[in-house]
GROMACS .gro file of C-alpha atoms in nm:
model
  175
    1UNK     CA    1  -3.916  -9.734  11.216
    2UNK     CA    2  -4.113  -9.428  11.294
    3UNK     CA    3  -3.971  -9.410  11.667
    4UNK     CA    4  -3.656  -9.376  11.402
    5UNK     CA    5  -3.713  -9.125  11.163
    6UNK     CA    6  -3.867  -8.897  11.480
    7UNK     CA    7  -3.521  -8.929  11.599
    8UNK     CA    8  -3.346  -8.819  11.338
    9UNK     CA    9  -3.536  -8.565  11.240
   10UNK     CA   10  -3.513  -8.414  11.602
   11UNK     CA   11  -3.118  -8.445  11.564
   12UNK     CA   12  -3.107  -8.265  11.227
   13UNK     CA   13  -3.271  -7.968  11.419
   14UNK     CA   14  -3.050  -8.009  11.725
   15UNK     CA   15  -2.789  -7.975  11.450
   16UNK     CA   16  -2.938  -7.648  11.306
   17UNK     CA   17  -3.019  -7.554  11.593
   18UNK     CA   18  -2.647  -7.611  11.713
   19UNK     CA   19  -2.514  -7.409  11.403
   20UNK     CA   20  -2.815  -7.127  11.445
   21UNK     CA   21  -2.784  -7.089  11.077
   22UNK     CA   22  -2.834  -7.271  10.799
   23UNK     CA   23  -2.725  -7.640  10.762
   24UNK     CA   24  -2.715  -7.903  10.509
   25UNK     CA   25  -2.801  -8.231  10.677
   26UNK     CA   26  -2.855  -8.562  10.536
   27UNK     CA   27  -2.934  -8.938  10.692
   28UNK     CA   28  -2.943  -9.287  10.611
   29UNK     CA   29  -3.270  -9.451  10.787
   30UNK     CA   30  -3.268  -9.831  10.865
   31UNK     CA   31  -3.443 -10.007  10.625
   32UNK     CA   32  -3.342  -9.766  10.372
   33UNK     CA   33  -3.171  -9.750  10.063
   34UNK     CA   34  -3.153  -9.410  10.006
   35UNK     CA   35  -2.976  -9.137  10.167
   36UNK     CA   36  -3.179  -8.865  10.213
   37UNK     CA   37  -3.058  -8.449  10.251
   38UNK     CA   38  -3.159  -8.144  10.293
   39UNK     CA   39  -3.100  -7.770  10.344
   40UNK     CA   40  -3.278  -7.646  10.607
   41UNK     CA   41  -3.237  -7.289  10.854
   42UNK     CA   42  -3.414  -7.153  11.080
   43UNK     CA   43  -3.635  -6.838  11.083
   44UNK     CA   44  -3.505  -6.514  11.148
   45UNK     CA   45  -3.578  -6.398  11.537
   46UNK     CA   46  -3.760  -6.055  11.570
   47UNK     CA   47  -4.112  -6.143  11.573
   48UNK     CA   48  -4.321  -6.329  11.820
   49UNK     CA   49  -4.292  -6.653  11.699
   50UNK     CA   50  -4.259  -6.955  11.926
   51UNK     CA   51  -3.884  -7.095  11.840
   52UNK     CA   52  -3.927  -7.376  12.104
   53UNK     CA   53  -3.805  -7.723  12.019
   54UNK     CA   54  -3.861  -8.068  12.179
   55UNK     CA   55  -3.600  -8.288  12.215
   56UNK     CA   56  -3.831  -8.574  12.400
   57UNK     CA   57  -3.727  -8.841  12.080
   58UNK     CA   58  -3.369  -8.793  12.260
   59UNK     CA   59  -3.490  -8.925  12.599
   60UNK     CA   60  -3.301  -9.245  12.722
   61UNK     CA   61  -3.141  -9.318  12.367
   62UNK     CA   62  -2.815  -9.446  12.363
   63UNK     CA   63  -2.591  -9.280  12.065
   64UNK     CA   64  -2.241  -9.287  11.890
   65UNK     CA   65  -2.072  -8.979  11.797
   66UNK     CA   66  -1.800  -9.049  11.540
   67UNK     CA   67  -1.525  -8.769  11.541
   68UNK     CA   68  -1.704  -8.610  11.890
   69UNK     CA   69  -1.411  -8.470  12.034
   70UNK     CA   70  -1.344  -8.172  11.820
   71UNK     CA   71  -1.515  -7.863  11.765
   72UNK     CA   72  -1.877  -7.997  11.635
   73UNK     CA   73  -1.835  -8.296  11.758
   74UNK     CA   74  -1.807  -8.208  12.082
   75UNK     CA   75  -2.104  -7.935  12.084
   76UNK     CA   76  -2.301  -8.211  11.976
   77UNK     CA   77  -2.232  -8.456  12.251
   78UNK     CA   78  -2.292  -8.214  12.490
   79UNK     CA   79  -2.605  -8.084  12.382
   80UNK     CA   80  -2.674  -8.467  12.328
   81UNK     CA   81  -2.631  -8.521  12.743
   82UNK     CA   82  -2.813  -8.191  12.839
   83UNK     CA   83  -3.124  -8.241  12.583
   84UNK     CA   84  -3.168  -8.620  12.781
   85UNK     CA   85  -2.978  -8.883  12.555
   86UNK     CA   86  -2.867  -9.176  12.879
   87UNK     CA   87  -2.563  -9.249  12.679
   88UNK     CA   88  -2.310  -9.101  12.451
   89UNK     CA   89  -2.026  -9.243  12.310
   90UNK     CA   90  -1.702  -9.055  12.151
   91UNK     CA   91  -1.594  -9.287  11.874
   92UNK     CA   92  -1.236  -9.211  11.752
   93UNK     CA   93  -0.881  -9.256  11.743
   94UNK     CA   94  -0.753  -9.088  11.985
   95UNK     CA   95  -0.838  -9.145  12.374
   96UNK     CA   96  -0.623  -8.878  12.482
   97UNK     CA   97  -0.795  -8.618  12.274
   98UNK     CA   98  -1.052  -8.770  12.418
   99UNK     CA   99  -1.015  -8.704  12.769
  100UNK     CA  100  -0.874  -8.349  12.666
  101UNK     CA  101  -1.184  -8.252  12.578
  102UNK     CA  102  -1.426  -8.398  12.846
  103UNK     CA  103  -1.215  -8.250  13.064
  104UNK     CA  104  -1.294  -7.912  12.885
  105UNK     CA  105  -1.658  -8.016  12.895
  106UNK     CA  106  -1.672  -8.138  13.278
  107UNK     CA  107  -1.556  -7.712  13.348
  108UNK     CA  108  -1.773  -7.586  13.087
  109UNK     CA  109  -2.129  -7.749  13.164
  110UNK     CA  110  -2.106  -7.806  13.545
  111UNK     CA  111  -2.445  -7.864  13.569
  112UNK     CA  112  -2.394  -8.134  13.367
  113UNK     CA  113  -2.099  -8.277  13.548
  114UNK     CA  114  -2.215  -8.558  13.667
  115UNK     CA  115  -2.409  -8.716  13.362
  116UNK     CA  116  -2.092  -8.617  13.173
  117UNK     CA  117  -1.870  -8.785  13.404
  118UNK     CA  118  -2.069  -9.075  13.389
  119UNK     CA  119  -2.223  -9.150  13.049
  120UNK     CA  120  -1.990  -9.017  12.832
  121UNK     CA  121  -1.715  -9.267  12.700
  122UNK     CA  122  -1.493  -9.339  12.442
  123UNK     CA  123  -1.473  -9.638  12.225
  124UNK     CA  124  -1.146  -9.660  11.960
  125UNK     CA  125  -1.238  -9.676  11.603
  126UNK     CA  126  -1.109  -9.610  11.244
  127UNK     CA  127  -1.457  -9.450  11.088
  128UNK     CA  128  -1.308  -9.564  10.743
  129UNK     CA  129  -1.333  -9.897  10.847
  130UNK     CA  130  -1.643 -10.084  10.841
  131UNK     CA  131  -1.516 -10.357  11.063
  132UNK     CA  132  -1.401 -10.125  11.327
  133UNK     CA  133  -1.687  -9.944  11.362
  134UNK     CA  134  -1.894 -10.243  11.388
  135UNK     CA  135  -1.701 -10.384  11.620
  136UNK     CA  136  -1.837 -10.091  11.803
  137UNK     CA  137  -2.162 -10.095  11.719
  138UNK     CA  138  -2.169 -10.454  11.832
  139UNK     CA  139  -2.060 -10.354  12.160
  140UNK     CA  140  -2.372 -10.227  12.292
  141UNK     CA  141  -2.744 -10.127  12.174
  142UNK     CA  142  -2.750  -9.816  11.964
  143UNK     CA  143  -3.043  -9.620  11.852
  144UNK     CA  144  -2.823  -9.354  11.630
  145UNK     CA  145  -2.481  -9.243  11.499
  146UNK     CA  146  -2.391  -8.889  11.439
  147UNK     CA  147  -2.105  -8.831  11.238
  148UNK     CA  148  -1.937  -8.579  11.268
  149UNK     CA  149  -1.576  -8.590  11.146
  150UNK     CA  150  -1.630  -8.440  10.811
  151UNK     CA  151  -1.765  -8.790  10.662
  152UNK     CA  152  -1.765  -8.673  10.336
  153UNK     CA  153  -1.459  -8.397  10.253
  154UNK     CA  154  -1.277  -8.508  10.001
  155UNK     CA  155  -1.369  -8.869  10.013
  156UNK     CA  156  -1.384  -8.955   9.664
  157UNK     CA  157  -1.219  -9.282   9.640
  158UNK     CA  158  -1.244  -9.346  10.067
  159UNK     CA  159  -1.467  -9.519  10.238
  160UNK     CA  160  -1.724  -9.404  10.449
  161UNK     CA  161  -1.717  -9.697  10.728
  162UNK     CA  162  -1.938  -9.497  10.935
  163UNK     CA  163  -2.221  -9.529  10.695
  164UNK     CA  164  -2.193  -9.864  10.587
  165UNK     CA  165  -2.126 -10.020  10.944
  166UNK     CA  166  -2.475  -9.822  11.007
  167UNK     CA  167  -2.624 -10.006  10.706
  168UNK     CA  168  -2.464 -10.353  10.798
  169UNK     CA  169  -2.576 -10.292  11.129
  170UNK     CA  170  -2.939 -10.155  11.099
  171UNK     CA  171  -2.865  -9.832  11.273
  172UNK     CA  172  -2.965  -9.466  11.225
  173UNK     CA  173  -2.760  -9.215  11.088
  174UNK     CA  174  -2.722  -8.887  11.056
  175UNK     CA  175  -2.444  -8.634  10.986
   0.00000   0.00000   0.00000
């Protein structure tokens, strides 16, 4: 449980640190029954303080980014790879888009190319759909989901199937 919460509390700063600015960021913890947020930012640069971050918690963990081929999403998976995650996996419905942006990535980050190339996949799923995603999540050993395809814009009366496949499933969440 602590292994956990260390890892999603390093992922919430990879987010703000991501954004550079401020960020609200919330997560739903196994074992939970709460979900927790928080608005966070980062200090201003100028002075001589020591900005440096670890990302060790990220080492060899194998995660699920919902909605990772767009413009977040896809910052996130990458910075995912490069700060030492083994696995990541672009949940979503469309492959195509998909491979559109790995593509984009594999150019981008070619020191990366390789780990990209290799352990970064997709995996089709409706994130308003419990069933799918846990279909997905019972595909292979995750230690977190980030979503990241606005999980919570005008969702009223919709689902979140992201969140409560995470629940059902016992894994950690953050968006």
């Amino acid at each position: 449980h602590s292994t956990s919460t260390a890892l999603l509390s390093r992922c919430i700063l990879l987010t703000i640190f991501l954004s550079a600015g401020s960020s609200v960021c919330g997560f739903f913890a196994p074992g939970s029954t709460h979900f927790r947020s928080s608005t966070m930012s980062l200090p201003a640069s100028g002075g001589n303080e020591d900005h440096n971050m670890s990302f060790d918690a990220l080492s060899g963990k194998r995660i699920l980014v919902v909605g990772g081929s767009g413009r977040v999403g896809g910052s996130v998976v990458t910075q995912l790879i490069k700060r030492g995650a083994s696995h990541v996996t672009v949940g979503g419905t469309s492959e195509e888009r998909f491979d559109e942006s790995k593509a984009r990535w594999l150019e981008l980050f070619e020191q990366q190319r390789e780990i990209l190339s290799d352990n970064v996949n997709f995996a089709k799923m409706e994130r308003e759909n419990e069933k799918s995603v846990s279909s997905v999540l019972a595909g292979a050993s995750y230690d977190l989901v980030v979503h990241t395809a606005g999980p919570f814009q005008g969702k009223v009366t919709v689902n979140n199937g992201v969140l409560a496949a995470c629940i059902l499933n016992k894994v950690a969440y953050v968006d």
